[in-house]
Each structure stands twice: as structure tokens, then as C-alpha cells.
PDB file of C-alpha atoms in Angstrom:
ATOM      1  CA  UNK C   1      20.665  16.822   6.368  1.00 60.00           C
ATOM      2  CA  UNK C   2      22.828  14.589   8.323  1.00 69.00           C
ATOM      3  CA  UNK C   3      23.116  11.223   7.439  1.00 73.00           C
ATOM      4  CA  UNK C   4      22.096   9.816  10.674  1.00 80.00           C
ATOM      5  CA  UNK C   5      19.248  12.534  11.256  1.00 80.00           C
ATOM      6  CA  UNK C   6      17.850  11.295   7.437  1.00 81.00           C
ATOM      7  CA  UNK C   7      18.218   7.296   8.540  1.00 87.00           C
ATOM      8  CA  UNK C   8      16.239   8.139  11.773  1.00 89.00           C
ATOM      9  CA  UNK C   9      13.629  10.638   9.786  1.00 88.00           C
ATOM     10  CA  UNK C  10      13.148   7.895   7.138  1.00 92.00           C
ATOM     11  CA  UNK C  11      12.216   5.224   9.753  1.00 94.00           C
ATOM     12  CA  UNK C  12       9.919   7.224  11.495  1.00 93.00           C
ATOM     13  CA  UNK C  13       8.079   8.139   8.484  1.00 94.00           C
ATOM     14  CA  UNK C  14       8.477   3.975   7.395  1.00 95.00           C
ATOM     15  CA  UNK C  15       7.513   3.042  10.908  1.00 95.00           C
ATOM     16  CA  UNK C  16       4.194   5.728  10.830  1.00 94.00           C
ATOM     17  CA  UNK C  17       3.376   4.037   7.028  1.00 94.00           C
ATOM     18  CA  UNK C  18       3.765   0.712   8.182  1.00 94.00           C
ATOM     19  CA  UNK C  19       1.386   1.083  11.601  1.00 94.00           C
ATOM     20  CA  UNK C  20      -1.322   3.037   9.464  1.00 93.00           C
ATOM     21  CA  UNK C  21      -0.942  -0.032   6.590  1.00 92.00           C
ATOM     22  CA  UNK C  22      -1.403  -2.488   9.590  1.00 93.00           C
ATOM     23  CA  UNK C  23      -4.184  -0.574  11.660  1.00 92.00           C
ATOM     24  CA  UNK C  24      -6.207  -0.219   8.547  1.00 90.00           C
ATOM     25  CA  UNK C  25      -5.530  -3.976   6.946  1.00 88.00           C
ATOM     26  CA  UNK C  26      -6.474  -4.854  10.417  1.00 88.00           C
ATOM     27  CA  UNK C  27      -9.773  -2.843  10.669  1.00 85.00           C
ATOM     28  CA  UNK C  28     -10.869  -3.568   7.434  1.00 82.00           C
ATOM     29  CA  UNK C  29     -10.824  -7.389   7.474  1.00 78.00           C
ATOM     30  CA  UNK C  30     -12.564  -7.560  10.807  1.00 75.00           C
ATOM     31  CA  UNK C  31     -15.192  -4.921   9.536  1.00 71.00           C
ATOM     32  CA  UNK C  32     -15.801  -7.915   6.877  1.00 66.00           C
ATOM     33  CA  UNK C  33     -15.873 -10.670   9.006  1.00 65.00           C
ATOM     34  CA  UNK C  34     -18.453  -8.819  10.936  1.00 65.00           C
ATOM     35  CA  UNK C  35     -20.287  -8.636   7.988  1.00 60.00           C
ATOM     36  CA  UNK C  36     -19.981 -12.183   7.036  1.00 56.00           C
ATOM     37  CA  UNK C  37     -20.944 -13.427  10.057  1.00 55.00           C
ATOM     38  CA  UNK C  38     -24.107 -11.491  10.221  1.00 57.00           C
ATOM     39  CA  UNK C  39     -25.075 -12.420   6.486  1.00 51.00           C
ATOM     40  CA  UNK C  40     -24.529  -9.195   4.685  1.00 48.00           C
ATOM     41  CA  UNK C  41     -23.715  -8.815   1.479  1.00 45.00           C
ATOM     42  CA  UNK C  42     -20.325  -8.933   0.761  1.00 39.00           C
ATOM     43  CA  UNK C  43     -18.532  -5.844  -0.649  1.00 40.00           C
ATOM     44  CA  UNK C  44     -17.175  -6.732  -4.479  1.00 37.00           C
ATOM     45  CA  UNK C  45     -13.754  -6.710  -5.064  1.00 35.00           C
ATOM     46  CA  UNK C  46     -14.608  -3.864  -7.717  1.00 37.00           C
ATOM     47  CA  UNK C  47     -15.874  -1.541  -4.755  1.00 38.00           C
ATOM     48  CA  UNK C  48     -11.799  -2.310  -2.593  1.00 37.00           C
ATOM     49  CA  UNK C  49      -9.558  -0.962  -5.621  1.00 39.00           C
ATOM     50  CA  UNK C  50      -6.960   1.167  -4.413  1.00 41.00           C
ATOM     51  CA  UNK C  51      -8.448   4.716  -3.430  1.00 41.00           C
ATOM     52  CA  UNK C  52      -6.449   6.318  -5.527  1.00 45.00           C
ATOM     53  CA  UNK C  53      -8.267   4.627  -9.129  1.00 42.00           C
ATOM     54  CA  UNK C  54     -11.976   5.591  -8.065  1.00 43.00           C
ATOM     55  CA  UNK C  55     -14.581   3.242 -10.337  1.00 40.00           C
ATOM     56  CA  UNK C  56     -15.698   6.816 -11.667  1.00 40.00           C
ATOM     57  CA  UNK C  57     -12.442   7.489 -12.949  1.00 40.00           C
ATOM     58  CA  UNK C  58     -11.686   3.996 -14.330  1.00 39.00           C
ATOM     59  CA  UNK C  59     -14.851   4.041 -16.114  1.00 42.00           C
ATOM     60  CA  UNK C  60     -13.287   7.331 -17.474  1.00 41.00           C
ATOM     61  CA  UNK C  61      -9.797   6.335 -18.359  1.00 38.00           C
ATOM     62  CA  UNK C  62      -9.871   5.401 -21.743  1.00 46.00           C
ATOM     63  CA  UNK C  63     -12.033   8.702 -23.058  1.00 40.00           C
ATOM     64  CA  UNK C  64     -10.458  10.878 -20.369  1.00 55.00           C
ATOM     65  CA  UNK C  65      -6.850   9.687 -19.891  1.00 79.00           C
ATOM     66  CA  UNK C  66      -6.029  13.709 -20.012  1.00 84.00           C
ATOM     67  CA  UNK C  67      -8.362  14.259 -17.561  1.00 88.00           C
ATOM     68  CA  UNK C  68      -7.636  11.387 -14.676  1.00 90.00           C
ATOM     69  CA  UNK C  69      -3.877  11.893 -15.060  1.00 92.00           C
ATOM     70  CA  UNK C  70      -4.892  15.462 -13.787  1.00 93.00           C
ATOM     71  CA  UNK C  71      -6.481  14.616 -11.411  1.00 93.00           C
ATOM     72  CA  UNK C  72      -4.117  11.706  -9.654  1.00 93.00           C
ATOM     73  CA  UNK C  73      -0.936  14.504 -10.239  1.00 95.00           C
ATOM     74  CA  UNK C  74      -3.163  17.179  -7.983  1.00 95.00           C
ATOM     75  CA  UNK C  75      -3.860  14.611  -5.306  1.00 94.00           C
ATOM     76  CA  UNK C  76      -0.920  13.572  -4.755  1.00 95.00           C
ATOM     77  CA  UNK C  77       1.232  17.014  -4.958  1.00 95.00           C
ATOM     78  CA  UNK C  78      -1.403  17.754  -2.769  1.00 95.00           C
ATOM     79  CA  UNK C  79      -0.846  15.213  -0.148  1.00 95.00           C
ATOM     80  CA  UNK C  80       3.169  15.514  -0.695  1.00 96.00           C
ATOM     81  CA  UNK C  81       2.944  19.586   0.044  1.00 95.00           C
ATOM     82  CA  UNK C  82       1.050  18.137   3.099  1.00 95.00           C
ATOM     83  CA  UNK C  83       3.641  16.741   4.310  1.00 95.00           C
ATOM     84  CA  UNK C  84       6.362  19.320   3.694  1.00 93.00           C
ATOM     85  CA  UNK C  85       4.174  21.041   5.407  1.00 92.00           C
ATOM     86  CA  UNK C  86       5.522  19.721   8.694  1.00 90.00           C
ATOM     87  CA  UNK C  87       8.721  22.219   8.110  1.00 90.00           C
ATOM     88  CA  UNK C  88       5.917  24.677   9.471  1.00 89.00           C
ATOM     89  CA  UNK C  89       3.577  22.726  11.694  1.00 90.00           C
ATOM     90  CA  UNK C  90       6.235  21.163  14.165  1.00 87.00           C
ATOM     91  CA  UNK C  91       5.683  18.199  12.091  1.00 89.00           C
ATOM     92  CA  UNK C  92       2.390  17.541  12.990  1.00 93.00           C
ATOM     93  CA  UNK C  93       1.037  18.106   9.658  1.00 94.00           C
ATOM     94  CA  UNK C  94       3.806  15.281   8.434  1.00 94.00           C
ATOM     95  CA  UNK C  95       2.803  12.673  11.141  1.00 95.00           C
ATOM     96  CA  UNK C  96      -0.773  12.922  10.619  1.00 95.00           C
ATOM     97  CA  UNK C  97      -0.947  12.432   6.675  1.00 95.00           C
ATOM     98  CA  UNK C  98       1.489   9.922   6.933  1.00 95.00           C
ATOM     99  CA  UNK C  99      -0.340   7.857   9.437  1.00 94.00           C
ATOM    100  CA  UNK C 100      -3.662   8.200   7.774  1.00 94.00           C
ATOM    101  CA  UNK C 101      -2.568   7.623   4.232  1.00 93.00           C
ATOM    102  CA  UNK C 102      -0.613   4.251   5.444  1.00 93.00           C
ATOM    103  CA  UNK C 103      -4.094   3.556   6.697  1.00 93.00           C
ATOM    104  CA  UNK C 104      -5.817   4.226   3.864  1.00 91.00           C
ATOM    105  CA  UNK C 105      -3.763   1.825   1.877  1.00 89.00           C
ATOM    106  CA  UNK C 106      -4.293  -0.883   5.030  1.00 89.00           C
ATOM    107  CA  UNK C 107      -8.075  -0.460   4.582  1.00 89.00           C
ATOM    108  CA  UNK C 108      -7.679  -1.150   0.557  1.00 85.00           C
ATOM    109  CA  UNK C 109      -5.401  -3.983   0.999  1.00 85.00           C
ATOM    110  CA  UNK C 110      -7.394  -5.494   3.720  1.00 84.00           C
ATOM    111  CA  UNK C 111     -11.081  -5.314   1.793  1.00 83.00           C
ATOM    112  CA  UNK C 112      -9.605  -6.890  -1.301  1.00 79.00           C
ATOM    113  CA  UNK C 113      -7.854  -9.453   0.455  1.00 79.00           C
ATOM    114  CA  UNK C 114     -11.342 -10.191   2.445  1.00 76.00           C
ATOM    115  CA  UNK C 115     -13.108 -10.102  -0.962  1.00 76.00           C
ATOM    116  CA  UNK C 116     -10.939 -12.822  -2.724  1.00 75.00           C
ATOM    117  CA  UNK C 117      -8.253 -11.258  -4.351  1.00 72.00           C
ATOM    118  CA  UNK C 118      -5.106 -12.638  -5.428  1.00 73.00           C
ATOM    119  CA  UNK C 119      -1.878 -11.339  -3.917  1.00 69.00           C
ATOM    120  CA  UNK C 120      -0.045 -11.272  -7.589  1.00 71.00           C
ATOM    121  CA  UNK C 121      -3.358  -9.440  -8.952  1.00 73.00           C
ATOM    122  CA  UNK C 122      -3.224  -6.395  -6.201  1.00 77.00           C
ATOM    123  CA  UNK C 123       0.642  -6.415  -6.678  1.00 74.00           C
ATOM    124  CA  UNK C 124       0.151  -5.705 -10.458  1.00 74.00           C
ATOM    125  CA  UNK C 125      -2.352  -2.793  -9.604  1.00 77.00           C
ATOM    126  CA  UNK C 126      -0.167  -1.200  -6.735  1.00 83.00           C
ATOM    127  CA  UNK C 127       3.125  -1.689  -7.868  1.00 82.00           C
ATOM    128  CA  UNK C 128       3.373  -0.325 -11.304  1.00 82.00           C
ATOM    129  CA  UNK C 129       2.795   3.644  -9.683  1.00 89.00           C
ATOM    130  CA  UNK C 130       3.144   2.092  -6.085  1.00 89.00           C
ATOM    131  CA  UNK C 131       6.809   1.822  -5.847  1.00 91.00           C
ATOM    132  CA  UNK C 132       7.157   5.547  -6.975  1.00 94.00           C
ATOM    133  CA  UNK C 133       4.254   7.041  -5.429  1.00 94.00           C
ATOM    134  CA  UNK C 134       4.615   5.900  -1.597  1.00 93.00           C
ATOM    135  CA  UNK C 135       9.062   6.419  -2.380  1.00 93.00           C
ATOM    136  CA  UNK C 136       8.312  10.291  -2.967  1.00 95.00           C
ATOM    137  CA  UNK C 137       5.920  10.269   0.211  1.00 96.00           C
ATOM    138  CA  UNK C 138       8.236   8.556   2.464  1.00 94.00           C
ATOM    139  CA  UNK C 139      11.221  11.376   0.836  1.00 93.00           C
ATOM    140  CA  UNK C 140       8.981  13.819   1.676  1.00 94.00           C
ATOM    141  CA  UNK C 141       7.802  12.506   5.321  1.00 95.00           C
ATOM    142  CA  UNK C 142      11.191  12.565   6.225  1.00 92.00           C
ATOM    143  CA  UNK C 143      12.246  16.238   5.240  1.00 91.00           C
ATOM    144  CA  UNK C 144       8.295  17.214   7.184  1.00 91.00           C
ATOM    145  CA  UNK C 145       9.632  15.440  10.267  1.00 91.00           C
ATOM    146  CA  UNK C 146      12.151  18.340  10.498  1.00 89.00           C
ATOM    147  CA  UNK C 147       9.886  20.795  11.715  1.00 86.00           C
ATOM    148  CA  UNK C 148      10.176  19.705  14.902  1.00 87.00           C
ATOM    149  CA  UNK C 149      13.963  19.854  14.819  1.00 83.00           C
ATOM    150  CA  UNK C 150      13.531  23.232  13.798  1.00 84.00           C
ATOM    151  CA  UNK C 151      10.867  24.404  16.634  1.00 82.00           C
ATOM    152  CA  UNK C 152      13.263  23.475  18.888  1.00 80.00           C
ATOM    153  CA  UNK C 153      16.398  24.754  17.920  1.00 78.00           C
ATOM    154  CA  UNK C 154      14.628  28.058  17.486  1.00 80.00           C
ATOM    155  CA  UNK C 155      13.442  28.012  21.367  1.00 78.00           C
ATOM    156  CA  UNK C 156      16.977  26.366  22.795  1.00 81.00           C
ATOM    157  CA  UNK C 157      19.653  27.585  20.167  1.00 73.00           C
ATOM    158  CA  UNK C 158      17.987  30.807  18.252  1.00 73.00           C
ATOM    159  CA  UNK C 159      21.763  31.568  16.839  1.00 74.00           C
ATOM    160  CA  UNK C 160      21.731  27.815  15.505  1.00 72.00           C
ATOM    161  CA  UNK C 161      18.839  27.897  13.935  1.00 65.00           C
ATOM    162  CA  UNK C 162      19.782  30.228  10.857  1.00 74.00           C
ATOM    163  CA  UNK C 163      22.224  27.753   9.933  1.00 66.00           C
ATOM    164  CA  UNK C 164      19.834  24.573  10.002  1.00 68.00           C
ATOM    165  CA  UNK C 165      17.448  26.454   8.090  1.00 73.00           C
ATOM    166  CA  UNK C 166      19.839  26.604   5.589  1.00 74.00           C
ATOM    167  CA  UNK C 167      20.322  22.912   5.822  1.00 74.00           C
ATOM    168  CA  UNK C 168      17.175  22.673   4.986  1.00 73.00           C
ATOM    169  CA  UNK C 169      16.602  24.703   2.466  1.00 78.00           C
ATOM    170  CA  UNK C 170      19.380  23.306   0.366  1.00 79.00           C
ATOM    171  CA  UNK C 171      17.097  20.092   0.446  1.00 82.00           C
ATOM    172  CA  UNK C 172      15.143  21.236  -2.458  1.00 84.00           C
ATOM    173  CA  UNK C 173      16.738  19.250  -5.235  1.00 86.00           C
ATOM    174  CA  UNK C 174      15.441  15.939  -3.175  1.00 86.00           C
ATOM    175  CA  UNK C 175      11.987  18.022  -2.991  1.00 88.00           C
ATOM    176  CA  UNK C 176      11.898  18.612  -6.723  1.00 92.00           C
ATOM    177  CA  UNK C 177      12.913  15.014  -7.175  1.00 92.00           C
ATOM    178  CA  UNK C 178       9.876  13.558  -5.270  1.00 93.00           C
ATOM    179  CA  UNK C 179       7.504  15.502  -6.766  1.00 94.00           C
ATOM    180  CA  UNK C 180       9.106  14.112 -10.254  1.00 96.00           C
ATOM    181  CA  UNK C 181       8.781  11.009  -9.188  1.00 95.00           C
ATOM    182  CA  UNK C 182       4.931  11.525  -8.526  1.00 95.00           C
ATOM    183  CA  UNK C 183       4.343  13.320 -12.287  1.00 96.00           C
ATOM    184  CA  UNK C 184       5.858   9.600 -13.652  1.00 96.00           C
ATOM    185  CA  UNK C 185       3.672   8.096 -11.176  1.00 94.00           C
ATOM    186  CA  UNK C 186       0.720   9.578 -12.209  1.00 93.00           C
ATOM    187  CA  UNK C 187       1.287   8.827 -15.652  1.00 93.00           C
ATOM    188  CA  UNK C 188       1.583   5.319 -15.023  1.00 92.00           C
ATOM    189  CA  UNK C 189      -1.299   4.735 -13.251  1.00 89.00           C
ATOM    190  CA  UNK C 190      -3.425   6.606 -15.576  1.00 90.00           C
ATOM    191  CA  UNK C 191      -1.628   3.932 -18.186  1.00 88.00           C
ATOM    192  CA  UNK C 192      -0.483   1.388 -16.839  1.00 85.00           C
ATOM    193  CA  UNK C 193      -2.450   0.473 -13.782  1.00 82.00           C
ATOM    194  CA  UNK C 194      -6.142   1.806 -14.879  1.00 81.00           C
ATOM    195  CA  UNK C 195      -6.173  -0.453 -18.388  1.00 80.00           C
ATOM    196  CA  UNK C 196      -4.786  -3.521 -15.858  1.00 75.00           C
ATOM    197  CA  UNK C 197      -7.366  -3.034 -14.169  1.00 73.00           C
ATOM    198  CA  UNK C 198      -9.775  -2.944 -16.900  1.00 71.00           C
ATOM    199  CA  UNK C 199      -8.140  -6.116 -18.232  1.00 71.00           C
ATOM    200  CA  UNK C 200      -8.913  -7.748 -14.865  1.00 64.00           C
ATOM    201  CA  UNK C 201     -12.468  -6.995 -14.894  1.00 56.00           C
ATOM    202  CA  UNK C 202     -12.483  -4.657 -12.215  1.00 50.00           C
ATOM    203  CA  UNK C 203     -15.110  -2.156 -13.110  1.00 42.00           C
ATOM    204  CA  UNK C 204     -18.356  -2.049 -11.956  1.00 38.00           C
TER     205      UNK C 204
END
């Protein structure tokens, strides 16, 4: 891929992230102060962990370690063959997993940060896996966003668009990186971020 046509895929999948992140932050913390303002019980801090360490599975981690780190490594190659998936769907595919998993994250961040939470405690339970984890998506956002490229080339240049197929295909070392970076991920969440958690009280 063309430097220039990765710097422009990358911010479009960063720009999707960041508008999700923001949309759901913004959702969820006016959701709860609805709620506070019309006396209901307040969600616990326990109940706004990151969706990707449910309380089920962090009662689970010590006995099941095995088990959980499973379980986060199919979710997420799941969601990361989503979004190669846009090579194939015009990119629609890419956009639309990208936007809803940056709001997913919003919707965490924002209930926590309505519940009480400290900003250094959520950093310790996103960054750990975080940094790698949202990387690999982003890597693999930007290779998605290709499909439209690709659509288009095949309906204005057909005898182009062997060639940037090509391109593309000889992107599969960065593939097989990303999904390497989501198998260390996975590990350290199931290690790392589920006993912080624990540490911090935040089971049920």
C-alpha cells in the first residue's frame, strides 16, 4: 500500500474510533444523569468494566484462566476478520465495526467515569491489553477500508485492478502481525488486567 493511501486509511479508521469513543462516552454519561436526576439507583462501577472482561468471566479467571483466554482470542479474531472483511464488502463491513466498537468502548468509559472511577484506575485496566488490542484493530481497519478502492478500480480501471489486488495481497505479513498482536493481548488481559481488576475490588 502506498504510503499516503495507508496515512489517509489509518485516519479514517482513527477518526471512525474516535467519533464512536465520543458518541458512546457521550450517551452513556447523559443516560446516568438521567438516572440521577430521577432517583434511580445508580449502576456500580462493577457492572461499567470494560465489555471485553464480563463479571462472569472475572469471577472465572483464576479457575478458568485456559478457558477466558479462549474466549477473549475468538472475540477479537472475530471482530478483526470483521474488519478485513471490508476487502469484500466495499468497506462497509470495516466502517461499521469500527464505529460501533469505538462506541462500545465510549459507553464503558463514560459509565465508569459517571460511577466514580478514577482515571489512573481505568487506565490500569485498559491499557495493559488496550494499547495492543485497539493497535491491531486500527491495522486492520485500515487494510478493510480498501475495499472500496478496490470496487472501484474494478468498475473504472478493470486492467488495474489485477495489479492492486496484488498490492493487497502482499499485505498479509501486517495481517499476520495484528492478529499476533491480539494472541499477546489476550494473554494479558486474561493475566494481567483480570487479577487488577480483582485486586481493585471490581467483582460483583
Amino acid at each position: 500500500m502506498e504510503r499516503n493511501l495507508w496515512i489517509r486509511n489509518l485516519s479514517i479508521a482513527v477518526t471512525l474510533w474516535t467519533t464512536g469513543s465520543l458518541l458512546g462516552f457521550g450517551f452513556a454519561t447523559h443516560a446516568r444523569s438521567n438516572e440521577d436526576n430521577q432517583g434511580q439507583p445508580i449502576v456500580a462501577i462493577e457492572e461499567a468494566r470494560e465489555p471485553s472482561v464480563p463479571a462472569a468471566s472475572v469471577k472465572q479467571a483464576s479457575p478458568a484462566g485456559k478457558d477466558l483466554y479462549f474466549g477473549i482470542l475468538g472475540r477479537n479474531l472475530s471482530v478483526y476478520a470483521w474488519l478485513l472483511c471490508g476487502l469484500v464488502s466495499l468497506g462497509i463491513s470495516t466502517v461499521v465495526v469500527t464505529l460501533f466498537n469505538g462506541i462500545y468502548l465510549g459507553q464503558t468509559l463514560g459509565l465508569a467515569s459517571a460511577s466514580g472511577a478514577e482515571a489512573r484506575s481505568m487506565a490500569w485496566l485498559l491499557l495493559p491489553h488496550g494499547i495492543l488490542e485497539v493497535s491491531a484493530f486500527l491495522l486492520a481497519a485500515a487494510v478493510g477500508i480498501l475495499g472500496f478502492r478496490l470496487a472501484r478500480l474494478w468498475l473504472t480501471n478493470p486492467t488495474h485492478f489485477p495489479v492492486a489486488v496484488r498490492g493487497v495481497a502482499r499485505l498479509w505479513p501486517m495481517a499476520a502481525l495484528g492478529a499476533a498482536a491480539l494472541i499477546v493481548a489476550a494473554g494479558i488481559e486474561t493475566f494481567v488486567t483480570v487479577p487488577l481488576a480483582q485486586s481493585q475490588g471490581a467483582t460483583p
